[in-house]
Amino acid sequence: MRHCINCCIHLLPNDLHRQCFRCRGHNHNNQKCPVCEGENRIPLYADSKQMKLLAVLEVRTDHSESWSGFFCLKKGKLCSLIFGLVIMTLVMASYVLTGAKHGLLLIPSPFHYGAFTSNPSLMDNESLSDMKDHYQPSKINISYVKDYPSIKLIIDAITSKIEFITRQRPGLEELRKQEPHMFSVIPNKFLPNSKNPCWYEEYRGNTTTDPYTTNSYALYSKRFRTIFDYLRKVFWNHLYHYKDKHYRLRCLPHFYIIGQPKCGTTDLYDRLRLHPDVRFSAIKEPHWWTRKRFGIIRLRDGFHDRYPVEDYLDLFDLAAHQIQGVLQSEAAKEHSKMNNIIIGEASASTMWDNNAWIFFYDNSSEGEPPFLIQDFIHAFQPNAKLIIMLRDPVERLYSDYLYFASANKSAEDFHEKVAESLQLFENCMLDYSLRACVYNNTLNNAMPVRLQVGLYVVYLLDWLTVFNKDQILVLRLEDHASNVKYTMHMVFQFLDLGPLSEKQEALITKSPASNTRRPEDRSLGPMLPTTKAILRDFYRPFNTKLAQVLFDDAFLWKRT
């Protein structure tokens, strides 16, 4: 059997092909050789059978033909192999050096994880109807069941290191030194005739000045430009004139929905804003306290210019205009009428996301952040009210994964990501405290799934170091899903909101659930039973402590 060797090596680079100058044997037929003549390719035949061009061919030539083409081919493969090894070595060296720097090198695991694919997920949203979804039982993967005893050793190692230690609260002067501009803008006292914290600020611009020209929310997001276009049109109509000076009403939120993501905060927000006495920021989740004031727009994009507090206050101008209308009405002036409109803010990252601290504050506390979000909120608003919606952390994590994972989503992939994240968390706990690991930016970005968001009690205890317990309302998504009317009444009572008509109450409580699980995610089915058992073991000590703090065994989530 003879073939033109060009036909067999036509996939090689042209420069290598030209070196094979003796590839043409004496039986070579130019008219049948597609490589030499550039004609349409013809199939190769061996023993009267057609062969695929990508198959492994054994090409034989006469003994009289030169072997130079063969050695040329061999040399090319050898060069490619050496080049690949060099690249792989450089990548491995880069990983080792980077991992060593951040203390995140993976310790070889004593069990089989499967093929890990690290894809950290970011940003926040939540779901309600997940509680009502019913799936068919999934088939158990035996290989993952075998992982359980070994993964349990990691969980036991983490559990043995858990200590709930009360943090040291920083003083007011320390906070002033960290954020002097913020303290220069927000006053110590607010208007006495307004239930919502508001104050008048002198406006020094003229009639041709655009008050929102430098607002970072308007500059970095096209979605919000329509809102700011409207604010520009009505801005001058809402200035208060007194003794040849212009004043604008500034407001902060009266209450914050601070967490957690994938726990139903969007549904709570959508219902609560239907109340006639409730207003919200122009943007549902400004993420200013946790991200924007540090210059974080998207974590993967690095840092931008920091958003000043004025940009955050601009988001409440629509509500401030309505409050000002009440305060300046004739009835209010004559009878000292109290403004009962309150403003809310619903960034689901406020409770837990302190990842940026390491880049801005001195690391002198053994890996623990010296200042937290709640320290600054309390400094300005010691009477603020906080609402937290929680959910079984096991189900929350799976919902979080389904919402944020971009590709190759499956119960098996989720299992592998959980196993990898547990190993990373254990590595951190070997050297640092629980609080240091929970607020560790490097660790949180490295974990493929956000295990730390479900450690509710760690965050709650830190909020309780600055706020009184009666200022925090903690709800369960499971209760909200089963009885919306009851949970909304709890919220109305907590915020001291006035009574509603039957029509208003029906509108709020009977509206369809918001931000439900997507159909394509629902079709993936539940997590593997082994994964659920692993996560139940991991979250159990944290749920136990949470139930003790709240004096409510429902937060053990034994029935879900």
XYZ file of C-alpha atoms in Angstrom:
560
model
C 0.000 0.000 0.000
C 1.478 3.329 -1.082
C 0.263 6.850 -0.342
C 1.752 10.275 -0.844
C 3.037 11.178 2.597
C 1.789 14.742 1.976
C -1.716 13.353 2.286
C -0.911 12.129 5.775
C 0.807 15.248 7.070
C -1.254 17.909 5.347
C -2.428 19.180 8.749
C 1.126 20.185 9.711
C 2.261 23.831 9.446
C 3.373 24.925 5.988
C 6.958 25.634 6.965
C 7.376 22.099 8.298
C 5.666 20.659 5.212
C 8.129 22.444 2.927
C 11.079 20.864 4.729
C 9.852 17.426 3.780
C 11.308 17.831 0.291
C 11.609 14.086 -0.357
C 8.047 13.233 0.502
C 7.276 12.642 -3.139
C 8.160 9.109 -4.039
C 8.615 7.780 -7.531
C 5.021 6.544 -7.521
C 3.654 9.926 -6.539
C 0.620 11.038 -8.579
C 0.160 14.833 -8.568
C -3.349 14.637 -9.929
C -4.552 12.491 -7.035
C -2.681 14.321 -4.296
C -4.954 17.067 -2.827
C -2.109 18.650 -0.859
C 0.271 19.038 -3.763
C -2.265 20.200 -6.323
C -4.776 22.051 -4.077
C -7.705 20.102 -5.548
C -10.685 18.791 -3.611
C -9.586 16.304 -1.027
C -10.081 12.607 -1.735
C -10.485 9.968 0.962
C -7.706 7.526 1.779
C -8.316 3.891 1.211
C -6.704 0.940 2.933
C -7.690 -2.589 2.021
C -10.578 -1.228 -0.042
C -12.101 0.543 3.010
C -12.499 4.288 3.324
C -10.644 5.805 6.294
C -11.377 9.023 8.192
C -8.793 11.749 7.774
C -8.582 12.219 11.557
C -7.993 8.527 12.201
C -4.594 7.250 13.248
C -2.927 6.139 10.030
C -0.009 3.842 9.490
C 1.724 5.127 6.360
C 4.197 2.872 4.613
C 6.568 3.838 1.827
C 9.129 1.991 -0.204
C 12.402 1.275 1.531
C 14.074 3.330 -1.148
C 12.256 6.490 0.009
C 13.945 8.820 2.479
C 12.996 8.898 6.140
C 13.575 12.638 6.339
C 9.845 13.379 6.304
C 9.322 11.059 9.246
C 12.095 12.635 11.283
C 10.751 16.072 10.379
C 7.339 15.082 11.759
C 8.881 13.606 14.874
C 10.919 16.748 15.451
C 7.788 18.931 15.230
C 5.923 16.837 17.764
C 8.889 16.901 20.114
C 9.084 20.710 19.940
C 5.344 20.992 20.644
C 5.672 18.650 23.633
C 8.583 20.620 25.104
C 6.746 23.919 24.586
C 3.627 22.521 26.321
C 5.662 21.303 29.286
C 7.285 24.723 29.685
C 3.897 26.468 29.694
C 2.468 23.977 32.196
C 5.470 24.445 34.484
C 5.056 28.227 34.432
C 1.335 27.949 35.238
C 2.004 25.553 38.118
C 4.731 27.810 39.488
C 2.405 30.816 39.314
C -0.311 28.906 41.196
C 2.065 27.752 43.916
C 3.506 31.237 44.456
C 0.067 32.898 44.493
C -1.420 30.243 46.765
C 1.458 30.478 49.186
C 1.074 34.247 49.363
C -2.572 34.103 50.340
C -2.382 30.968 52.451
C -4.853 29.145 50.260
C -2.880 26.184 48.939
C -5.097 23.157 48.938
C -3.994 20.374 51.221
C -4.169 17.048 49.375
C -7.491 15.528 50.254
C -7.744 11.984 51.650
C -10.852 11.362 49.563
C -11.987 11.702 45.964
C -13.704 15.014 45.257
C -14.142 14.626 41.556
C -13.104 17.277 39.052
C -13.275 20.683 40.744
C -14.079 23.748 38.732
C -13.699 26.954 40.659
C -16.205 29.602 39.653
C -16.940 32.001 42.515
C -20.326 33.624 42.317
C -21.091 37.260 43.024
C -23.795 39.798 43.724
C -27.167 39.219 45.447
C -30.819 38.386 44.845
C -33.327 36.050 46.424
C -36.245 33.696 45.899
C -39.573 32.889 47.547
C -41.443 30.168 45.684
C -38.573 27.703 46.132
C -40.337 26.742 49.363
C -43.314 25.517 47.356
C -41.423 23.551 44.735
C -41.725 19.766 44.843
C -39.377 17.592 42.805
C -39.061 13.955 42.015
C -36.330 12.201 44.067
C -32.996 12.126 42.266
C -30.917 9.034 41.710
C -28.127 8.651 44.256
C -24.617 8.679 42.815
C -22.679 5.993 44.658
C -19.303 7.695 44.174
C -20.556 10.772 46.030
C -22.026 8.674 48.827
C -18.575 7.203 49.424
C -17.209 10.733 49.905
C -19.392 11.389 52.950
C -17.252 9.802 55.720
C -14.128 11.647 54.594
C -15.887 14.982 54.148
C -17.396 14.469 57.602
C -13.855 14.521 58.995
C -13.366 18.003 57.547
C -16.665 19.195 59.034
C -15.724 17.749 62.430
C -12.396 19.593 62.253
C -14.238 22.866 61.500
C -16.757 22.279 64.288
C -13.992 21.697 66.839
C -12.580 25.153 66.041
C -15.850 27.111 66.367
C -15.814 29.796 69.055
C -18.377 32.598 69.319
C -16.273 35.371 70.815
C -17.734 38.854 71.339
C -15.935 41.452 69.247
C -14.484 44.650 70.631
C -16.611 47.589 69.519
C -14.605 50.594 68.226
C -15.093 54.029 69.750
C -16.762 56.976 68.046
C -13.500 58.887 67.649
C -11.902 55.917 65.897
C -14.801 55.883 63.438
C -14.432 59.617 62.809
C -10.781 59.154 61.906
C -11.680 56.495 59.348
C -14.512 58.404 57.632
C -14.083 62.133 58.342
C -16.017 63.271 55.256
C -19.035 61.154 56.107
C -19.179 62.648 59.584
C -18.916 66.158 58.125
C -21.977 65.602 55.905
C -24.392 63.729 58.203
C -25.473 65.750 61.266
C -25.829 64.534 64.849
C -29.515 65.487 65.096
C -32.470 65.242 62.738
C -35.731 67.155 62.319
C -37.944 66.598 65.386
C -41.229 66.652 63.451
C -40.280 63.812 61.100
C -40.433 60.133 61.940
C -37.773 59.550 59.279
C -34.243 60.902 59.892
C -34.015 64.065 57.746
C -32.274 67.450 57.868
C -31.911 70.586 55.778
C -28.618 71.155 53.954
C -27.619 74.416 52.313
C -27.378 74.177 48.538
C -24.677 76.455 47.100
C -25.187 75.772 43.405
C -26.869 78.160 40.982
C -29.785 77.658 38.626
C -27.526 76.428 35.835
C -25.771 73.822 37.975
C -26.696 70.164 37.522
C -26.913 68.774 41.075
C -26.440 65.185 39.850
C -23.695 65.688 37.282
C -21.099 63.845 39.378
C -23.357 61.199 40.910
C -21.570 57.880 40.448
C -24.787 55.847 40.307
C -25.887 57.898 37.289
C -22.462 57.798 35.656
C -21.805 54.059 35.933
C -25.261 52.652 35.237
C -27.500 53.415 32.275
C -30.458 51.877 34.130
C -30.570 54.747 36.626
C -30.189 57.652 34.222
C -33.947 57.942 33.675
C -34.451 58.387 37.405
C -31.846 61.116 37.599
C -33.225 62.847 34.510
C -36.528 63.187 36.356
C -34.812 64.398 39.536
C -33.036 67.135 37.567
C -36.375 68.453 36.230
C -38.024 68.722 39.660
C -34.981 69.610 41.764
C -35.453 73.393 41.834
C -39.137 73.076 42.691
C -38.242 71.395 45.973
C -35.602 73.769 47.293
C -36.506 75.597 50.501
C -35.738 79.321 50.430
C -34.832 81.069 53.668
C -32.963 84.386 54.146
C -31.607 84.501 50.599
C -30.272 80.984 50.831
C -31.365 77.702 49.258
C -31.785 74.522 51.283
C -32.515 70.969 50.217
C -34.023 68.273 52.414
C -31.674 65.341 52.961
C -32.777 61.990 54.400
C -31.355 58.648 55.492
C -33.426 55.444 55.691
C -35.512 54.844 58.805
C -35.114 51.088 58.362
C -32.863 48.671 56.473
C -33.645 45.234 55.071
C -30.111 43.921 55.542
C -30.246 40.275 54.459
C -29.878 37.633 53.425
C -29.506 36.979 49.679
C -31.790 34.268 48.282
C -33.971 34.484 51.386
C -36.972 36.427 50.083
C -35.897 40.035 50.631
C -37.052 41.047 47.147
C -40.549 39.768 47.861
C -40.611 41.570 51.209
C -39.409 44.759 49.512
C -42.053 44.553 46.757
C -44.865 44.105 49.270
C -43.665 46.679 51.775
C -43.339 49.471 49.230
C -47.091 49.154 48.532
C -47.791 50.569 51.987
C -48.890 54.222 51.676
C -46.460 55.384 54.391
C -43.366 53.581 53.055
C -40.893 54.817 50.469
C -37.652 53.230 49.300
C -34.423 54.416 47.730
C -34.550 55.051 43.990
C -32.519 51.854 43.583
C -33.608 48.700 45.407
C -30.071 47.609 46.328
C -27.579 50.502 46.364
C -24.945 48.355 48.167
C -23.377 51.604 49.305
C -22.392 50.668 52.854
C -20.743 47.438 51.762
C -19.326 48.101 48.282
C -19.907 51.418 46.539
C -18.358 53.611 49.228
C -15.176 51.582 48.730
C -15.323 51.942 44.936
C -16.526 48.409 44.224
C -18.984 48.189 41.334
C -18.369 44.558 40.406
C -15.863 42.566 42.401
C -14.386 41.023 39.271
C -13.658 44.507 37.862
C -11.545 45.689 40.782
C -11.847 49.131 42.377
C -13.181 52.374 40.900
C -13.512 55.826 42.433
C -15.229 55.679 45.795
C -18.873 56.793 45.853
C -19.163 59.721 48.313
C -21.981 59.790 50.846
C -23.674 62.567 48.840
C -24.254 60.111 45.975
C -25.963 57.747 48.402
C -28.168 60.508 49.833
C -29.253 61.479 46.299
C -31.005 58.109 46.055
C -33.514 59.249 48.696
C -34.395 62.574 47.047
C -37.687 61.302 45.583
C -38.851 60.283 49.049
C -37.425 63.467 50.585
C -39.540 65.552 48.204
C -42.695 63.852 49.476
C -41.661 64.243 53.108
C -40.935 67.920 52.469
C -44.417 68.286 51.003
C -45.905 67.024 54.255
C -43.680 69.214 56.434
C -44.458 72.387 54.495
C -48.186 71.827 54.126
C -50.507 74.340 55.756
C -51.928 71.693 58.100
C -48.442 70.806 59.301
C -47.536 74.420 59.961
C -50.738 75.137 61.869
C -51.044 71.976 63.909
C -47.402 70.824 64.092
C -48.332 67.762 62.102
C -45.827 64.910 62.295
C -44.482 63.367 59.123
C -45.183 59.629 59.224
C -43.608 58.703 55.892
C -40.587 56.467 56.403
C -37.846 55.438 53.975
C -36.355 51.972 53.612
C -33.277 50.532 51.954
C -32.982 46.878 50.918
C -29.394 45.940 50.053
C -29.169 42.240 50.872
C -25.387 42.531 51.329
C -25.546 44.879 54.329
C -25.707 42.145 56.963
C -22.742 40.065 55.860
C -20.480 41.697 53.253
C -17.455 43.302 54.927
C -14.967 41.960 52.403
C -13.519 45.353 51.461
C -12.171 46.178 54.921
C -8.758 44.607 54.321
C -8.007 47.141 51.557
C -8.870 50.254 53.574
C -8.450 49.591 57.288
C -5.349 48.720 59.271
C -4.985 44.963 59.745
C -3.944 44.922 63.375
C -6.522 42.523 64.749
C -5.181 39.107 63.664
C -7.209 38.978 60.484
C -10.446 40.324 61.966
C -11.889 43.607 60.629
C -11.466 46.439 63.147
C -14.567 48.214 61.769
C -17.812 46.752 60.455
C -20.729 48.247 58.507
C -22.961 48.351 61.584
C -20.438 50.478 63.500
C -20.920 53.361 61.070
C -24.700 52.973 60.668
C -25.109 53.021 64.436
C -22.844 56.068 64.770
C -25.244 58.087 62.598
C -28.524 56.313 63.354
C -28.559 54.712 66.799
C -32.348 54.307 66.511
C -32.380 52.625 63.099
C -34.532 49.540 62.629
C -33.237 46.428 60.902
C -35.160 43.611 59.195
C -33.544 40.253 58.422
C -35.139 37.486 56.372
C -33.476 34.082 56.776
C -33.963 30.664 55.273
C -32.684 27.130 55.786
C -28.988 27.736 54.938
C -28.759 24.413 53.095
C -31.527 25.340 50.672
C -30.273 28.933 50.494
C -26.866 27.781 49.269
C -28.343 25.603 46.513
C -30.648 28.415 45.389
C -27.660 30.771 45.406
C -25.699 28.331 43.240
C -28.538 27.909 40.734
C -29.042 31.658 40.456
C -25.423 32.711 39.985
C -23.700 29.751 38.295
C -23.297 30.540 34.615
C -22.726 27.152 33.003
C -22.603 23.382 33.576
C -25.040 23.564 36.459
C -25.950 20.189 37.960
C -26.406 18.513 41.332
C -23.058 16.768 40.842
C -21.250 20.022 40.076
C -22.818 21.603 43.161
C -21.574 18.695 45.277
C -18.010 19.140 44.055
C -18.093 22.877 44.703
C -19.412 22.320 48.225
C -16.624 19.833 48.949
C -13.952 22.203 47.650
C -15.365 25.132 49.622
C -15.425 23.104 52.833
C -11.779 22.190 52.384
C -10.833 25.843 51.848
C -12.819 26.881 54.910
C -11.105 24.219 57.016
C -7.679 25.415 55.852
C -8.528 28.921 57.043
C -9.858 27.724 60.402
C -6.552 25.962 61.107
C -4.805 29.333 61.441
C -7.467 31.975 62.046
C -10.554 32.647 64.153
C -14.089 32.020 62.931
C -14.736 35.753 62.472
C -11.482 36.215 60.552
C -12.447 33.440 58.120
C -16.025 34.664 57.688
C -14.804 38.149 56.755
C -11.776 36.946 54.758
C -11.976 38.497 51.287
C -9.439 36.110 49.720
C -11.149 33.021 51.085
C -14.649 34.197 50.164
C -13.596 34.905 46.591
C -11.820 31.554 46.314
C -14.756 29.411 47.481
C -16.830 28.234 44.480
C -20.038 28.534 46.566
C -20.804 31.093 49.274
C -20.855 28.907 52.362
C -20.179 31.875 54.634
C -23.436 33.674 53.795
C -25.391 30.945 55.619
C -23.486 31.422 58.901
C -26.268 33.722 60.066
C -25.493 33.721 63.772
C -21.936 35.000 63.276
C -23.256 38.136 61.580
C -26.237 38.551 63.910
C -24.043 38.466 67.018
C -21.838 41.186 65.536
C -24.881 43.365 64.826
C -26.070 42.806 68.388
C -22.828 44.290 69.713
C -24.026 47.732 68.525
C -27.835 47.512 68.196
C -30.388 46.435 70.778
C -32.280 43.235 70.166
C -35.632 45.049 69.937
C -34.267 47.038 66.956
C -33.839 43.875 64.883
C -36.694 41.811 63.441
C -35.647 38.336 62.263
C -38.063 36.457 59.986
C -38.002 33.062 58.294
C -38.743 32.680 54.610
C -40.534 29.408 55.328
C -43.036 31.241 57.548
C -43.396 34.063 55.033
C -44.122 31.623 52.209
C -46.779 29.782 54.192
C -48.486 32.848 55.708
C -47.655 36.141 54.012
C -50.358 38.044 55.876
C -48.925 37.088 59.273
C -45.343 38.073 58.473
C -46.401 41.372 56.893
C -48.388 42.246 60.028
C -45.259 41.560 62.072
C -43.315 43.966 59.859
C -46.016 46.667 60.034
C -46.077 46.413 63.814
C -42.275 46.487 64.042
C -42.117 49.679 61.941
C -45.070 51.291 63.788
C -46.996 51.741 60.578
C -50.587 52.894 60.611
C -53.621 50.690 59.932
C -54.612 49.721 56.411
C -57.955 49.380 54.698
C -59.037 45.896 53.635
C -58.347 46.801 50.020
C -54.832 48.048 50.790
C -54.038 44.981 52.888
C -55.319 42.612 50.200
C -53.133 44.349 47.603
C -50.055 43.846 49.759
C -50.644 40.307 50.971
C -52.227 38.705 47.900
C -49.741 39.849 45.271
C -47.827 37.037 43.502
C -44.426 36.095 44.910
C -41.452 38.029 43.548
C -38.156 36.732 42.169
C -39.087 33.064 42.049
C -36.784 30.317 40.814
C -36.336 30.237 37.050
C -37.939 27.315 35.147
C -34.593 26.196 33.712
C -33.133 26.005 37.236
C -36.206 24.243 38.551
C -35.762 21.519 35.952
C -32.347 20.590 37.395
C -34.061 19.063 40.416
C -32.851 19.007 44.037
C -29.312 18.616 45.305
C -27.920 15.133 45.931
C -29.025 13.596 49.262
C -25.355 13.197 50.206
C -24.710 16.891 49.598
C -27.693 17.815 51.747
C -26.443 15.588 54.574
C -22.989 17.185 54.366
C -24.395 20.715 54.522
C -26.763 19.819 57.366
C -23.745 18.677 59.389
C -21.790 21.820 58.537
C -24.532 24.318 59.423
C -25.900 22.453 62.477
C -23.736 24.112 65.188
C -24.413 27.551 63.724
C -28.173 26.938 63.562
C -28.125 25.664 67.146
C -26.482 28.870 68.357
C -28.895 30.976 66.292
C -31.909 29.250 67.866
C -30.430 29.922 71.322
C -29.869 33.614 70.589
C -33.398 34.079 69.220
C -35.062 31.697 71.702
C -36.809 29.966 68.812
C -36.181 26.347 67.793
C -37.721 27.029 64.386
C -34.288 28.348 63.382
C -32.893 24.837 63.749
C -34.659 24.038 60.450
C -35.247 20.437 61.436
C -38.448 20.047 59.425
C -37.209 21.452 56.110
